mmCIF file of C-alpha atoms in Angstrom:
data_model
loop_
_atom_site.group_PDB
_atom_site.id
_atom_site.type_symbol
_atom_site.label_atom_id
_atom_site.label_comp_id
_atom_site.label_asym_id
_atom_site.label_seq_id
_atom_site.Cartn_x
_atom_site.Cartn_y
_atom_site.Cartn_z
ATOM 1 C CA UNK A 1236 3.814 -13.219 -37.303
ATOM 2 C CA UNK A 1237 5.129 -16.114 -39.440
ATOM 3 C CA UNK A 1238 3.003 -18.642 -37.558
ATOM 4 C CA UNK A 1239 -0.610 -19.343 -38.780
ATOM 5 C CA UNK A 1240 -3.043 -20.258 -36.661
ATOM 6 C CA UNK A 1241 -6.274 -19.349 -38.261
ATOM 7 C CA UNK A 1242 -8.873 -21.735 -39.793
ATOM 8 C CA UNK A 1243 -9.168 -21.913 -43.448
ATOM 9 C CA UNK A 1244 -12.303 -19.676 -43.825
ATOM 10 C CA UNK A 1245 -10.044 -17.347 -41.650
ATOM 11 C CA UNK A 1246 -7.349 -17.321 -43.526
ATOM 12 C CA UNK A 1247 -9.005 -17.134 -46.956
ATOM 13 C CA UNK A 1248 -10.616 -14.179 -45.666
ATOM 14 C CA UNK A 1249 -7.782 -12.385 -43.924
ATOM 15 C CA UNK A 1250 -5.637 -13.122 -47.324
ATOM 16 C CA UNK A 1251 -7.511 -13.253 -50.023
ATOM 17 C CA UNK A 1252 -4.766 -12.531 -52.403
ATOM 18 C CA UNK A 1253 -2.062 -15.403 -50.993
ATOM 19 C CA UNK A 1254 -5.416 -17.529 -50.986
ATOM 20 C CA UNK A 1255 -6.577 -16.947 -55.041
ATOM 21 C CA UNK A 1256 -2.147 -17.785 -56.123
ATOM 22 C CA UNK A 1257 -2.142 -20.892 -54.153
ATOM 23 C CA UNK A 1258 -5.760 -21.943 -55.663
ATOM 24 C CA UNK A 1259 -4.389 -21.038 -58.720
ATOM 25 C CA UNK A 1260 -0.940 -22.676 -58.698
ATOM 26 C CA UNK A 1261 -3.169 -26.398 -56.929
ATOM 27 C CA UNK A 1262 -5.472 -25.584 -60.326
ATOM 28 C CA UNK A 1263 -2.767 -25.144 -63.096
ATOM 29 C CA UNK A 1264 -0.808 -28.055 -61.418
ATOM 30 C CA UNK A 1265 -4.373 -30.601 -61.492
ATOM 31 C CA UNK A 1266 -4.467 -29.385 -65.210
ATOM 32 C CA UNK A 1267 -1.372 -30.308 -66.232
ATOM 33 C CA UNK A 1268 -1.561 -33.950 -64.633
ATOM 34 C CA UNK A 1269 -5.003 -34.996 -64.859
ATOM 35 C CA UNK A 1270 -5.640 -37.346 -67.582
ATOM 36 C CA UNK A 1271 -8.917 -35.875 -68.470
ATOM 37 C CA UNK A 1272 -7.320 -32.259 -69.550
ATOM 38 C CA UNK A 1273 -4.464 -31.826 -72.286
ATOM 39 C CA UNK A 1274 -1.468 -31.950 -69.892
ATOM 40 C CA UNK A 1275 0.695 -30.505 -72.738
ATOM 41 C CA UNK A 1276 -0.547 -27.865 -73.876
ATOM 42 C CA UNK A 1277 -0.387 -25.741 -70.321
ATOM 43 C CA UNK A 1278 3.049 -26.546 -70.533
ATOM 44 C CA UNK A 1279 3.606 -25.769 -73.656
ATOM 45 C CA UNK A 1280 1.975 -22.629 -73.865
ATOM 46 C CA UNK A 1281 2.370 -21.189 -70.293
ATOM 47 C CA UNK A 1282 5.900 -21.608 -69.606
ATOM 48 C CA UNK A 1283 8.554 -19.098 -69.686
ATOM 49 C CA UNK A 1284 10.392 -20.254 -73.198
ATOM 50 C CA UNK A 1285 12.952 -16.904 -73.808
ATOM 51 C CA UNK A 1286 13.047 -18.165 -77.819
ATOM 52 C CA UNK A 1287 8.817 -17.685 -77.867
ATOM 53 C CA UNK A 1288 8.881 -14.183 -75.585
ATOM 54 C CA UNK A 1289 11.352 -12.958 -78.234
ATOM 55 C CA UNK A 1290 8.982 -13.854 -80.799
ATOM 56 C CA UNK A 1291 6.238 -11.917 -79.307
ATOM 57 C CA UNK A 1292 4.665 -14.368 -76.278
ATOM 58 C CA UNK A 1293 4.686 -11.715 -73.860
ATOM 59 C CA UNK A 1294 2.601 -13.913 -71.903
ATOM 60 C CA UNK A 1295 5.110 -15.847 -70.864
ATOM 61 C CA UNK A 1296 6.637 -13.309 -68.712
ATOM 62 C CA UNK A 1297 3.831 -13.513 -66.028
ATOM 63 C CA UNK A 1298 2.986 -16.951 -66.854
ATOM 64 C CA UNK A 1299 5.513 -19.304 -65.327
ATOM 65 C CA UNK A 1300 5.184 -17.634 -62.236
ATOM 66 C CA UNK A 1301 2.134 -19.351 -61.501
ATOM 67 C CA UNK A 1302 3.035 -22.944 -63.324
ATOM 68 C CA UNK A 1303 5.189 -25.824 -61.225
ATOM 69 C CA UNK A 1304 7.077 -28.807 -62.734
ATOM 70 C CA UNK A 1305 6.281 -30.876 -59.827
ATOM 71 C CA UNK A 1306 3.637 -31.781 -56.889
ATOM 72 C CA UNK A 1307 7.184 -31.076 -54.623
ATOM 73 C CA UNK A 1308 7.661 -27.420 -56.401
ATOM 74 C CA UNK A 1309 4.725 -26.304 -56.382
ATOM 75 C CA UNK A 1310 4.021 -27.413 -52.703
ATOM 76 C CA UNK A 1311 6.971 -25.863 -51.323
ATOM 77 C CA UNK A 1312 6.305 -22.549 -53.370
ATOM 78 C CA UNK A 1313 2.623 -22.891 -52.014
ATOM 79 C CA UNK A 1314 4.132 -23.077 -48.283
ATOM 80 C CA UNK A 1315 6.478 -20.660 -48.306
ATOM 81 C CA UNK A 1316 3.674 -17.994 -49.841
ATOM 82 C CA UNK A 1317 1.399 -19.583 -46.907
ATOM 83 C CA UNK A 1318 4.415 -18.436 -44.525
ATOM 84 C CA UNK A 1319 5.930 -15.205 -45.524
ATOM 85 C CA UNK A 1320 2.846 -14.053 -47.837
ATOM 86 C CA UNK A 1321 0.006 -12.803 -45.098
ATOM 87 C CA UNK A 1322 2.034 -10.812 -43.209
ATOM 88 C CA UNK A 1323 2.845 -8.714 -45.675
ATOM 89 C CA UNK A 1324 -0.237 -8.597 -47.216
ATOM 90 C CA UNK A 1325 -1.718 -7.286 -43.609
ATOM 91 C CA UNK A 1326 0.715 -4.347 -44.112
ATOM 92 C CA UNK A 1327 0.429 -3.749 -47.896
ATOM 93 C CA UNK A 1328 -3.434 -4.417 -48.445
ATOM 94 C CA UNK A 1329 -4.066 -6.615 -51.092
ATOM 95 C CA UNK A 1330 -3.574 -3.847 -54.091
ATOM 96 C CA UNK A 1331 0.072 -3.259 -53.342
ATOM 97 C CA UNK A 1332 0.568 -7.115 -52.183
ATOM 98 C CA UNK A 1333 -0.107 -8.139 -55.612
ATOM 99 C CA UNK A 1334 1.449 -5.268 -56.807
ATOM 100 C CA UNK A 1335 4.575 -6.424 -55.328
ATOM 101 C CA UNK A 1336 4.510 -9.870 -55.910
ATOM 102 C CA UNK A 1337 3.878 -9.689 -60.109
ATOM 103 C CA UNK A 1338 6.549 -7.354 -60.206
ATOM 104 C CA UNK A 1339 9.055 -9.129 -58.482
ATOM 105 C CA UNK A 1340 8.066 -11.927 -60.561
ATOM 106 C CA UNK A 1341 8.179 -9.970 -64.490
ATOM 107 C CA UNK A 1342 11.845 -8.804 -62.693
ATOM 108 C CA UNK A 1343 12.909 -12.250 -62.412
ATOM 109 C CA UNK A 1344 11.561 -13.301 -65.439
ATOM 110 C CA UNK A 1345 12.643 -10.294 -67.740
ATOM 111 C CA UNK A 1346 15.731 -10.610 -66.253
ATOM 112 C CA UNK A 1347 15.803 -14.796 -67.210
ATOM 113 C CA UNK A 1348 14.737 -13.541 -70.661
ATOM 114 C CA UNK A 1349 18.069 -10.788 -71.034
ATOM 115 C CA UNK A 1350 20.525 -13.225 -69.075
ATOM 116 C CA UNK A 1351 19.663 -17.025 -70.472
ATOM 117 C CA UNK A 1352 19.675 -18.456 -73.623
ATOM 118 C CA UNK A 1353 16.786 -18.260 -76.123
ATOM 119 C CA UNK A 1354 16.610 -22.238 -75.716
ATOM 120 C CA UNK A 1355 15.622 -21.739 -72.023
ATOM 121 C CA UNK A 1356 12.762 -22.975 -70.187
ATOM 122 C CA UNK A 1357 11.593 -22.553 -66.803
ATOM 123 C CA UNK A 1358 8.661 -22.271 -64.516
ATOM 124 C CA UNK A 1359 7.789 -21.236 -60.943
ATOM 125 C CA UNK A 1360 6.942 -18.761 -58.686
ATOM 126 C CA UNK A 1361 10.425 -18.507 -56.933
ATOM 127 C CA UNK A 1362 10.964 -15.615 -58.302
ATOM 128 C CA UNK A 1363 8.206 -13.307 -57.181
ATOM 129 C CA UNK A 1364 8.748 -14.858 -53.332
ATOM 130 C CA UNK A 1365 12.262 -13.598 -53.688
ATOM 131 C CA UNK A 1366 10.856 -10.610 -54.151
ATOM 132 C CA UNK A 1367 8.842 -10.817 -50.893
ATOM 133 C CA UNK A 1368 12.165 -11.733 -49.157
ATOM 134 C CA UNK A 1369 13.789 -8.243 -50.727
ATOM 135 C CA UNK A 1370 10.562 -6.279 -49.871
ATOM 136 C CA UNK A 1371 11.037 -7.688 -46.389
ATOM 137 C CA UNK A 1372 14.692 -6.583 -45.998
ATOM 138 C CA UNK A 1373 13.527 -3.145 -47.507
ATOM 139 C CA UNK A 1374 11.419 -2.768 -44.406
ATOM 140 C CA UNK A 1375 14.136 -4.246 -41.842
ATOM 141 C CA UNK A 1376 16.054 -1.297 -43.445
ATOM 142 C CA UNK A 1377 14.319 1.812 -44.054
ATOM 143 C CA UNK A 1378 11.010 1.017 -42.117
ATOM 144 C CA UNK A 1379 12.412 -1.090 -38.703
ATOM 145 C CA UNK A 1380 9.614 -0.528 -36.244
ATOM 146 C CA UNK A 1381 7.142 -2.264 -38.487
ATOM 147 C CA UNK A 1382 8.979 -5.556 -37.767
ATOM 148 C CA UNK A 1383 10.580 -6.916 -34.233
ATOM 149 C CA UNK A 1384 14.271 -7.900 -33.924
ATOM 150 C CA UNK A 1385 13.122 -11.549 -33.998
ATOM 151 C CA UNK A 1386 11.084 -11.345 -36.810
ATOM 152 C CA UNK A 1387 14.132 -9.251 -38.350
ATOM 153 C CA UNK A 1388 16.506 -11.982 -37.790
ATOM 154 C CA UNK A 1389 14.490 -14.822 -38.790
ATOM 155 C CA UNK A 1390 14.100 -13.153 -42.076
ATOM 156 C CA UNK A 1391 17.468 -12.063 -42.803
ATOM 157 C CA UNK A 1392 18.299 -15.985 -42.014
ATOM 158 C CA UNK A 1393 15.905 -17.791 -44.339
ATOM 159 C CA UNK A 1394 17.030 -15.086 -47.071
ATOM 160 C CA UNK A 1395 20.573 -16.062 -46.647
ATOM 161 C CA UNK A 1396 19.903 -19.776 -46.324
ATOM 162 C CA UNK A 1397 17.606 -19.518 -49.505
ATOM 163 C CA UNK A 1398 20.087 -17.717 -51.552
ATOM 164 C CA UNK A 1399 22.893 -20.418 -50.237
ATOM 165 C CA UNK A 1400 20.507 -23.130 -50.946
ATOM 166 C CA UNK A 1401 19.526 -21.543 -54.886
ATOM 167 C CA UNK A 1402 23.697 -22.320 -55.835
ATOM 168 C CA UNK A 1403 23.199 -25.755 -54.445
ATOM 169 C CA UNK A 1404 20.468 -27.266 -55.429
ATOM 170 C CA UNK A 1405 20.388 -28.811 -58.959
ATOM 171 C CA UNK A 1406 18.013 -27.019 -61.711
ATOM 172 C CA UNK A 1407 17.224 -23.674 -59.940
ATOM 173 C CA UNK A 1408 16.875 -20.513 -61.946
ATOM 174 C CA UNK A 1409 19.578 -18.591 -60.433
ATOM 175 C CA UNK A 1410 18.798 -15.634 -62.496
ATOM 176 C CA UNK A 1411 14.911 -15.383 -61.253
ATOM 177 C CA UNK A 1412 15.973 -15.929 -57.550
ATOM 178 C CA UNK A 1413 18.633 -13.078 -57.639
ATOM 179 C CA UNK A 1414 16.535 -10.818 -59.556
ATOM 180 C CA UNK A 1415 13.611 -11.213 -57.590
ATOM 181 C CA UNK A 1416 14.990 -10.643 -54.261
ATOM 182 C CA UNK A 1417 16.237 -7.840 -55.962
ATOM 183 C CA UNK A 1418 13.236 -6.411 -57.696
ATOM 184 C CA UNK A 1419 11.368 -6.537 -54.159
ATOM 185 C CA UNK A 1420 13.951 -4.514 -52.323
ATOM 186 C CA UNK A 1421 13.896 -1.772 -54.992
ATOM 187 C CA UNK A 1422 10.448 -1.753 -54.348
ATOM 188 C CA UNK A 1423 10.304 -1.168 -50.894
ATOM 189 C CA UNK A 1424 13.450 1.147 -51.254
ATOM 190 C CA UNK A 1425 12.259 3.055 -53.622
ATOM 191 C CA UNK A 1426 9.751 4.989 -52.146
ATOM 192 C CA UNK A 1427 12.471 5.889 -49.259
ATOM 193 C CA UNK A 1428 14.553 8.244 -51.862
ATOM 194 C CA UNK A 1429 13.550 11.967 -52.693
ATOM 195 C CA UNK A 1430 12.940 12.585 -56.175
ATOM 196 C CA UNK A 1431 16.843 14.989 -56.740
ATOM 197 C CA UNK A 1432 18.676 11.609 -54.663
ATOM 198 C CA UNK A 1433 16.990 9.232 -56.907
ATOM 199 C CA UNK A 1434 17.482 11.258 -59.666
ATOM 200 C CA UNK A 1435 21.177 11.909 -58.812
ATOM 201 C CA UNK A 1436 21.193 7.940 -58.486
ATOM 202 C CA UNK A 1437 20.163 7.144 -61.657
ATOM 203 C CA UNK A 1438 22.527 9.381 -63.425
ATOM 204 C CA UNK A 1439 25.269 8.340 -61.801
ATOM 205 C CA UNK A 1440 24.178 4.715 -62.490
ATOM 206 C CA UNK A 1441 23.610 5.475 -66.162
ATOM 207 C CA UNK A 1442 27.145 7.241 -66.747
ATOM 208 C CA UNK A 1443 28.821 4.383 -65.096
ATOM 209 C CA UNK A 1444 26.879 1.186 -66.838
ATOM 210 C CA UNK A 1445 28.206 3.171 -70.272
ATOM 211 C CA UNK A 1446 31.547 3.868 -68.941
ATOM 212 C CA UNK A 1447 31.686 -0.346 -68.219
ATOM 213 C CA UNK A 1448 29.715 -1.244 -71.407
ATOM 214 C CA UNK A 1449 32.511 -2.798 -73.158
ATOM 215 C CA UNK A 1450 33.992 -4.082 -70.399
ATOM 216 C CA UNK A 1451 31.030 -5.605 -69.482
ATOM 217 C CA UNK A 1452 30.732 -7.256 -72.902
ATOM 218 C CA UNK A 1453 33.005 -9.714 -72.678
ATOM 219 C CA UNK A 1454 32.249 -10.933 -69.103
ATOM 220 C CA UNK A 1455 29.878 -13.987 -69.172
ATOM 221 C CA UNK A 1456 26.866 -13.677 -67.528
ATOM 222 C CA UNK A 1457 27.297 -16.482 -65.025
ATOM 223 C CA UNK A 1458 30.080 -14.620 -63.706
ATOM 224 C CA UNK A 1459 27.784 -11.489 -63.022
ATOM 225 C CA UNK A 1460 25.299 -13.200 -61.769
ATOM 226 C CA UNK A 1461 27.508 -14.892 -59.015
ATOM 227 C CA UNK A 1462 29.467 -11.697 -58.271
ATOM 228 C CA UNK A 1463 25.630 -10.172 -58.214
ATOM 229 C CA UNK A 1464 24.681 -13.007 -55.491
ATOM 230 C CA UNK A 1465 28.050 -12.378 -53.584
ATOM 231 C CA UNK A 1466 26.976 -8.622 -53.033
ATOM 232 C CA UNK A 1467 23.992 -9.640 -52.127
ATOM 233 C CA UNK A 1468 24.862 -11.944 -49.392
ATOM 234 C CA UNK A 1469 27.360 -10.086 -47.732
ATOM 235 C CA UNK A 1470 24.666 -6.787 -47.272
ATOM 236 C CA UNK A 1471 22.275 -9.576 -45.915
ATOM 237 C CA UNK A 1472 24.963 -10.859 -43.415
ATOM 238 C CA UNK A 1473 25.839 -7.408 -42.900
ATOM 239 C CA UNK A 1474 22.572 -6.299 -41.610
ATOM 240 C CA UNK A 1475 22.132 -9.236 -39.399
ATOM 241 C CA UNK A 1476 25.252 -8.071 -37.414
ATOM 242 C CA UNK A 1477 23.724 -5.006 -36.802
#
């Protein structure tokens, strides 16, 4: 499932969609090192920038998630998308893949926007293959014969290593990769509640986020988003016990 084998005129055809990101993150990466095009400006006017979102670059909310800061990000973004993007894309169809996949990625990035300074920058498309890690674990849940055990497992593992590896590693938007796996498992989820149990849900969610509003005030974000990553984990681990 997670091991390619076809040619490249198979693959481009199988996947178109996993096919046009990684042509398009190779492109905007060649345009902002070749000497011949104004490195800059791509930088400077595609990246997510919270301070220049606020001030009305919406843009910049899809933007980043297609823009790398190095040949080594943006190859290991490309991989992993190689890896874990056709399979679900053979399930999904293309329209829902992409679907999926910009959504995770406006998650992470909206959520970057609420949770970050206005003096923060970032790019990448970590975000959005979070959210193909959370859509995953939204099927190991709610739709288990789609997937074996093995694929199951190996899965859950990479997702726990990843989110391990995103408090480790030096200059990683925490924010994006937390909110992106997220985004993609409320995605898959989603469709799995009735209309009264979601319903129910969100009212009980709404009461209790104003209940905890001023508590919530004075707790810094870093905290939340740690406790956030904590939860997360621990359902991950969790499911591959069961």
């Amino acid at each position: 499932m997670f091991t390619r084998t076809e040619s490249l005129r198979e693959f481009i055809r199988y996947y178109p969609i996993v096919s046009i990101i990684i042509a398009i993150h190779a492109a905007l990466y060649l345009l902002t090192i070749l000497p011949m095009f104004p490195n800059d400006w791509f930088f400077e006017n595609l990246s997510g920038v919270n301070l220049y979102i606020m001030e009305g670059q919406y843009w910049r909310l899809i933007t980043p998630t297609f823009m790398h800061g190095s040949f080594s990000h943006m190859l290991f973004n490309s991989f992993s998308l190689v890896l874990f993007g056709p399979a679900l894309e053979r399930m999904l169809g293309s329209g829902r893949f992409i679907f999926v996949y910009l959504t995770s990625g406006l998650i992470a990035n909206l959520a970057t926007l609420l949770l970050e300074p206005l003096t923060y920058m970032h790019v990448g498309s970590s975000g959005a293959i979070f959210g193909l890690f959370g859509y995953y674990i939204a099927i190991i849940i709610f739709r288990k014969h789609m997937l074996t055990k093995q694929n199951s497992q190996i899965i859950i593992t990479l997702s726990v290593v990843s989110l391990i590896m995103t408090f480790i590693q030096p200059n990683i938007n925490i924010t994006a990769h937390l909110f992106g796996l997220l985004g993609g498992f409320l995605l898959g989820a989603i469709p799995y509640f009735n209309k009264k149990d979601l319903a129910d849900s969100i009212q009980v969610t709404t009461s209790w986020a104003g209940s905890q509003r001023k508590n919530l005030s004075f707790q810094s974000p870093i905290k939340l988003i740690i406790w956030g990553a904590i939860i997360i984990i621990a359902i991950i681990v969790f499911l591959a016990q069961r």
